[in-house]
Short mmCIF file of N, CA and C in Angstrom, two decimals:
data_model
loop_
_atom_site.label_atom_id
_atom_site.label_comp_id
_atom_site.label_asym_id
_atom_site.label_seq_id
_atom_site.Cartn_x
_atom_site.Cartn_y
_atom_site.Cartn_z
N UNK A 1 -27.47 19.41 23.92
CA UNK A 1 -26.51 18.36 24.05
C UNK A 1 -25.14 18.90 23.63
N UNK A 2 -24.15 18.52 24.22
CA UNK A 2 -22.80 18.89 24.25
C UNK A 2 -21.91 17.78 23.87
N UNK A 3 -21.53 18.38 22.64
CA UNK A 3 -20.11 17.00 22.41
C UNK A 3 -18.83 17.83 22.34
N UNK A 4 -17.89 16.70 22.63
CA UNK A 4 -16.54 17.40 22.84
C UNK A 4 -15.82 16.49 21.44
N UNK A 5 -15.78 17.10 20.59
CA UNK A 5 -15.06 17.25 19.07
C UNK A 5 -13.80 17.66 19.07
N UNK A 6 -12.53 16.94 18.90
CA UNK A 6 -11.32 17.20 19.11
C UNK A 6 -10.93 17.74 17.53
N UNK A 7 -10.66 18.49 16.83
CA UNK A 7 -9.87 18.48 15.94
C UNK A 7 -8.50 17.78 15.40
N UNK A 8 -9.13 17.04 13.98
CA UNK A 8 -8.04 16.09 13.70
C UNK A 8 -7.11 16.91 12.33
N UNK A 9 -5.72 17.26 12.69
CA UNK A 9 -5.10 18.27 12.14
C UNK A 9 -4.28 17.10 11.20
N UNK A 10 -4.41 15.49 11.53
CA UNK A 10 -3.25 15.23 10.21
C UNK A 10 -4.74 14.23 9.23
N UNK A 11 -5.67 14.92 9.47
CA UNK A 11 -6.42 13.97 8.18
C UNK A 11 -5.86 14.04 7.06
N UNK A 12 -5.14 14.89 6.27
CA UNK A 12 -4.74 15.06 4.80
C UNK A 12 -3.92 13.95 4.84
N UNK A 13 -2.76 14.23 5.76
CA UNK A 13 -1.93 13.10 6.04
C UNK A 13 -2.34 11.43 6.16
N UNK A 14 -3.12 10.95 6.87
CA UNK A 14 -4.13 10.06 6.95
C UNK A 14 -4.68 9.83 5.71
N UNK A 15 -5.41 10.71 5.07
CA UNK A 15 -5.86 10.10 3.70
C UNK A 15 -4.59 9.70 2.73
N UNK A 16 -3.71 9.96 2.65
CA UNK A 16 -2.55 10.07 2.20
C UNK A 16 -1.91 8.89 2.34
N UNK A 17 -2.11 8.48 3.49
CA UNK A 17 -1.30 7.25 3.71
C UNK A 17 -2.39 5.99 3.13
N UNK A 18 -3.66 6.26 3.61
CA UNK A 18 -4.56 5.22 3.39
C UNK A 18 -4.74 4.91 1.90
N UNK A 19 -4.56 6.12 0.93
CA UNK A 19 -4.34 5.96 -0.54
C UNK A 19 -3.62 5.07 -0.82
N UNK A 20 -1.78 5.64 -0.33
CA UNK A 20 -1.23 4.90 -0.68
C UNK A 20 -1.01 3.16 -0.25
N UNK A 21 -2.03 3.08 0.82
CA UNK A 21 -1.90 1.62 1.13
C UNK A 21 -2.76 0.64 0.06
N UNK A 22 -4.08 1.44 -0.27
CA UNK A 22 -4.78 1.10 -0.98
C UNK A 22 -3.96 0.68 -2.61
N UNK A 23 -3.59 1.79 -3.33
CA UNK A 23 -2.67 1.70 -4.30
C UNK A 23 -2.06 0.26 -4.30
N UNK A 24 -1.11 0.37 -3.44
CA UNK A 24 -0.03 -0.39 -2.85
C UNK A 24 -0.55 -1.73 -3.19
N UNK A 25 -1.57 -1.64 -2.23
CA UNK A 25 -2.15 -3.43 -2.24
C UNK A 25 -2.54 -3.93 -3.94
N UNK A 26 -3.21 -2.95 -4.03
CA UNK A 26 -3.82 -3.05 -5.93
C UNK A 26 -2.77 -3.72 -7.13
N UNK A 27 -1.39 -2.36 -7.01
CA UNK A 27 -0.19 -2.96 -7.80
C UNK A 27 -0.02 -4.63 -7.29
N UNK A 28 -0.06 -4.93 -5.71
CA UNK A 28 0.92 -6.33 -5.38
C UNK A 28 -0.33 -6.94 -5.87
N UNK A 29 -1.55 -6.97 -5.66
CA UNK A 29 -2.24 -8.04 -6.13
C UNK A 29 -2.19 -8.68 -7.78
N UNK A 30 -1.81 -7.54 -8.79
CA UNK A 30 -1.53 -7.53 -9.90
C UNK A 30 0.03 -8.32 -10.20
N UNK A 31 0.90 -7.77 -9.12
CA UNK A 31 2.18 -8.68 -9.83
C UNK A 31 2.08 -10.22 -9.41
N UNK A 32 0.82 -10.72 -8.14
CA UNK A 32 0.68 -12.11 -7.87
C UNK A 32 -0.23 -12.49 -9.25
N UNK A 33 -0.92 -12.20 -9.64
CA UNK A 33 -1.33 -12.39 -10.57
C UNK A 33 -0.74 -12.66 -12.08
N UNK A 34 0.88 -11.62 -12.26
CA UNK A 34 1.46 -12.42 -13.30
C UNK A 34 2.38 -13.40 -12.97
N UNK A 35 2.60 -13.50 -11.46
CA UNK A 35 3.48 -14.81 -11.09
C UNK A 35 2.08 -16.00 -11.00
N UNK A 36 1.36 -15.72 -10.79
CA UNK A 36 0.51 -16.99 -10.40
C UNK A 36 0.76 -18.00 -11.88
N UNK A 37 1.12 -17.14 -13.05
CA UNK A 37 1.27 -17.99 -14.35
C UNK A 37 2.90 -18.51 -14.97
N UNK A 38 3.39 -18.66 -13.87
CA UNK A 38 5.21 -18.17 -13.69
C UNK A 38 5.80 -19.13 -14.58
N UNK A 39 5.59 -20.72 -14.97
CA UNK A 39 6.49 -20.95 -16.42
C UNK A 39 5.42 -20.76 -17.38
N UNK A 40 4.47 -20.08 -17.85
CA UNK A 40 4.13 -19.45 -18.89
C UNK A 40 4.51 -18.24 -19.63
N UNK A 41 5.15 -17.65 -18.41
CA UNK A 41 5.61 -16.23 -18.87
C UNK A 41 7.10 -16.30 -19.53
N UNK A 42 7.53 -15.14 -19.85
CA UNK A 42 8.83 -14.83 -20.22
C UNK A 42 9.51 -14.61 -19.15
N UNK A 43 11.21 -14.78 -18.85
CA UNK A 43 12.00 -14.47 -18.18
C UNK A 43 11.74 -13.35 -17.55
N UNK A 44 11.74 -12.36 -18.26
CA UNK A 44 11.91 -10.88 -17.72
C UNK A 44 10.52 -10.32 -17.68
N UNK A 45 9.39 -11.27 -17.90
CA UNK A 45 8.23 -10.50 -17.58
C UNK A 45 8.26 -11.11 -16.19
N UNK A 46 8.29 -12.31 -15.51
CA UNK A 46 8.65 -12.61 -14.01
C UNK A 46 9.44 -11.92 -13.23
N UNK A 47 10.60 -11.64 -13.70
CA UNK A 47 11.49 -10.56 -12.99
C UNK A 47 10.97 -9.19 -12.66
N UNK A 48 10.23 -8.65 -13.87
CA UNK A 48 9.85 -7.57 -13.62
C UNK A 48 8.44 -7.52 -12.12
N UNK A 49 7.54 -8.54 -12.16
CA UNK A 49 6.50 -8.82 -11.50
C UNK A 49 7.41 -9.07 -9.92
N UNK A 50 8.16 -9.78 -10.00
CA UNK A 50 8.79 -10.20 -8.49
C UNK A 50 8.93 -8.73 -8.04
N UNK A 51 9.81 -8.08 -8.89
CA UNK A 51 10.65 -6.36 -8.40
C UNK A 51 9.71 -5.63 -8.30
N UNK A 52 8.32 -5.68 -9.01
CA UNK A 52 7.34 -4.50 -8.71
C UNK A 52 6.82 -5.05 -6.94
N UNK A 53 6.59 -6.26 -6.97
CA UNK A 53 5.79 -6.58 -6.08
C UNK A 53 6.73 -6.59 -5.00
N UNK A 54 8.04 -6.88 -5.09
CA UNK A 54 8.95 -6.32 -3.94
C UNK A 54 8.66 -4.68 -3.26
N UNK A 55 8.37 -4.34 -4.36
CA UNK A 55 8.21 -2.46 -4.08
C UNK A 55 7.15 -2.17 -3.49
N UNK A 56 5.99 -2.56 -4.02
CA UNK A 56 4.37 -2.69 -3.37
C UNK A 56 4.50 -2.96 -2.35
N UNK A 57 5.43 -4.10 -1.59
CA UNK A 57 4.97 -4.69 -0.33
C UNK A 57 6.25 -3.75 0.35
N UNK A 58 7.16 -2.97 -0.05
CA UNK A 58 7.70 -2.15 1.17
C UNK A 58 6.77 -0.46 1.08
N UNK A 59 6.30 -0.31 -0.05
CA UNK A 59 5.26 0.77 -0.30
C UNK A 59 4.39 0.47 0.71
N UNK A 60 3.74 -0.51 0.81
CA UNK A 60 2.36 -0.83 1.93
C UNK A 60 2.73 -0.76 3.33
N UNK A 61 4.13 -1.05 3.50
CA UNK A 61 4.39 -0.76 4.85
C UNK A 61 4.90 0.11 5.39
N UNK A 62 5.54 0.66 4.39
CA UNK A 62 5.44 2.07 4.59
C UNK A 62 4.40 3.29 5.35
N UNK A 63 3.51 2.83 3.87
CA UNK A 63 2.37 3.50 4.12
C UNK A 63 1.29 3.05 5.43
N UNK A 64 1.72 1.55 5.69
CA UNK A 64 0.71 1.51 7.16
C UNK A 64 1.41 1.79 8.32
N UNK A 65 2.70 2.43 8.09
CA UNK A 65 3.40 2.31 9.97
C UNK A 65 3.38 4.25 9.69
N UNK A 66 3.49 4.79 8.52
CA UNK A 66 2.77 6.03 8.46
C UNK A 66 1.68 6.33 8.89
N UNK A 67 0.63 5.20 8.81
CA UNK A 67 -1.29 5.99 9.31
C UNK A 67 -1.16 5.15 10.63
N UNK A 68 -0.29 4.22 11.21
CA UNK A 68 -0.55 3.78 12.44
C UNK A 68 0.33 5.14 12.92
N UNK A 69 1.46 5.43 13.01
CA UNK A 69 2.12 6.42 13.72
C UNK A 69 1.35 8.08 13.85
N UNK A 70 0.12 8.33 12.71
CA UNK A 70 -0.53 9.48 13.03
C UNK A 70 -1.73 9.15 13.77
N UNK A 71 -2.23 7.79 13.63
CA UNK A 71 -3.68 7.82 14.70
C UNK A 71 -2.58 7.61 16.10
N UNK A 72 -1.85 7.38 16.47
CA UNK A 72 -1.88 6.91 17.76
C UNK A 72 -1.21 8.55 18.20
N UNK A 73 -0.99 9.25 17.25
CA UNK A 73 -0.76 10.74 18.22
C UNK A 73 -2.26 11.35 19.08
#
């Protein structure tokens, strides 16, 4: 039997991105989590949670228009 096996030259890349999506999602689920308690907290512990989770969610998209732009080569 004969298969035709293409070599995939950006897997490093690919894992790379998929990490960091993974990551990504982990941190934002964590800063919904200290807003989910938002007048319990302190001022600047909310601020800080909004700005991380601002970052997470341009990190994640980042990282997914990175692993969509290497599978579709």
């Amino acid at each position: 039997m004969k298969y035709d096996i293409k070599p995939d030259h950006h897997i490093r890349a690919k894992r790379a991105s998929l990490t960091g999506l993974t990551i990504g999602l982990l941190l934002l689920f964590q800063a919904v989590r200290v807003l989910w308690h938002f007048p319990e907290n302190e001022g600047w512990r909310n601020a800080l949670a909004g700005v991380s989770g601002l970052i997470c969610l341009l990190m994640c998209s980042v990282s997914y228009w990175k692993y969509r732009k290497l599978t579709r080569q």
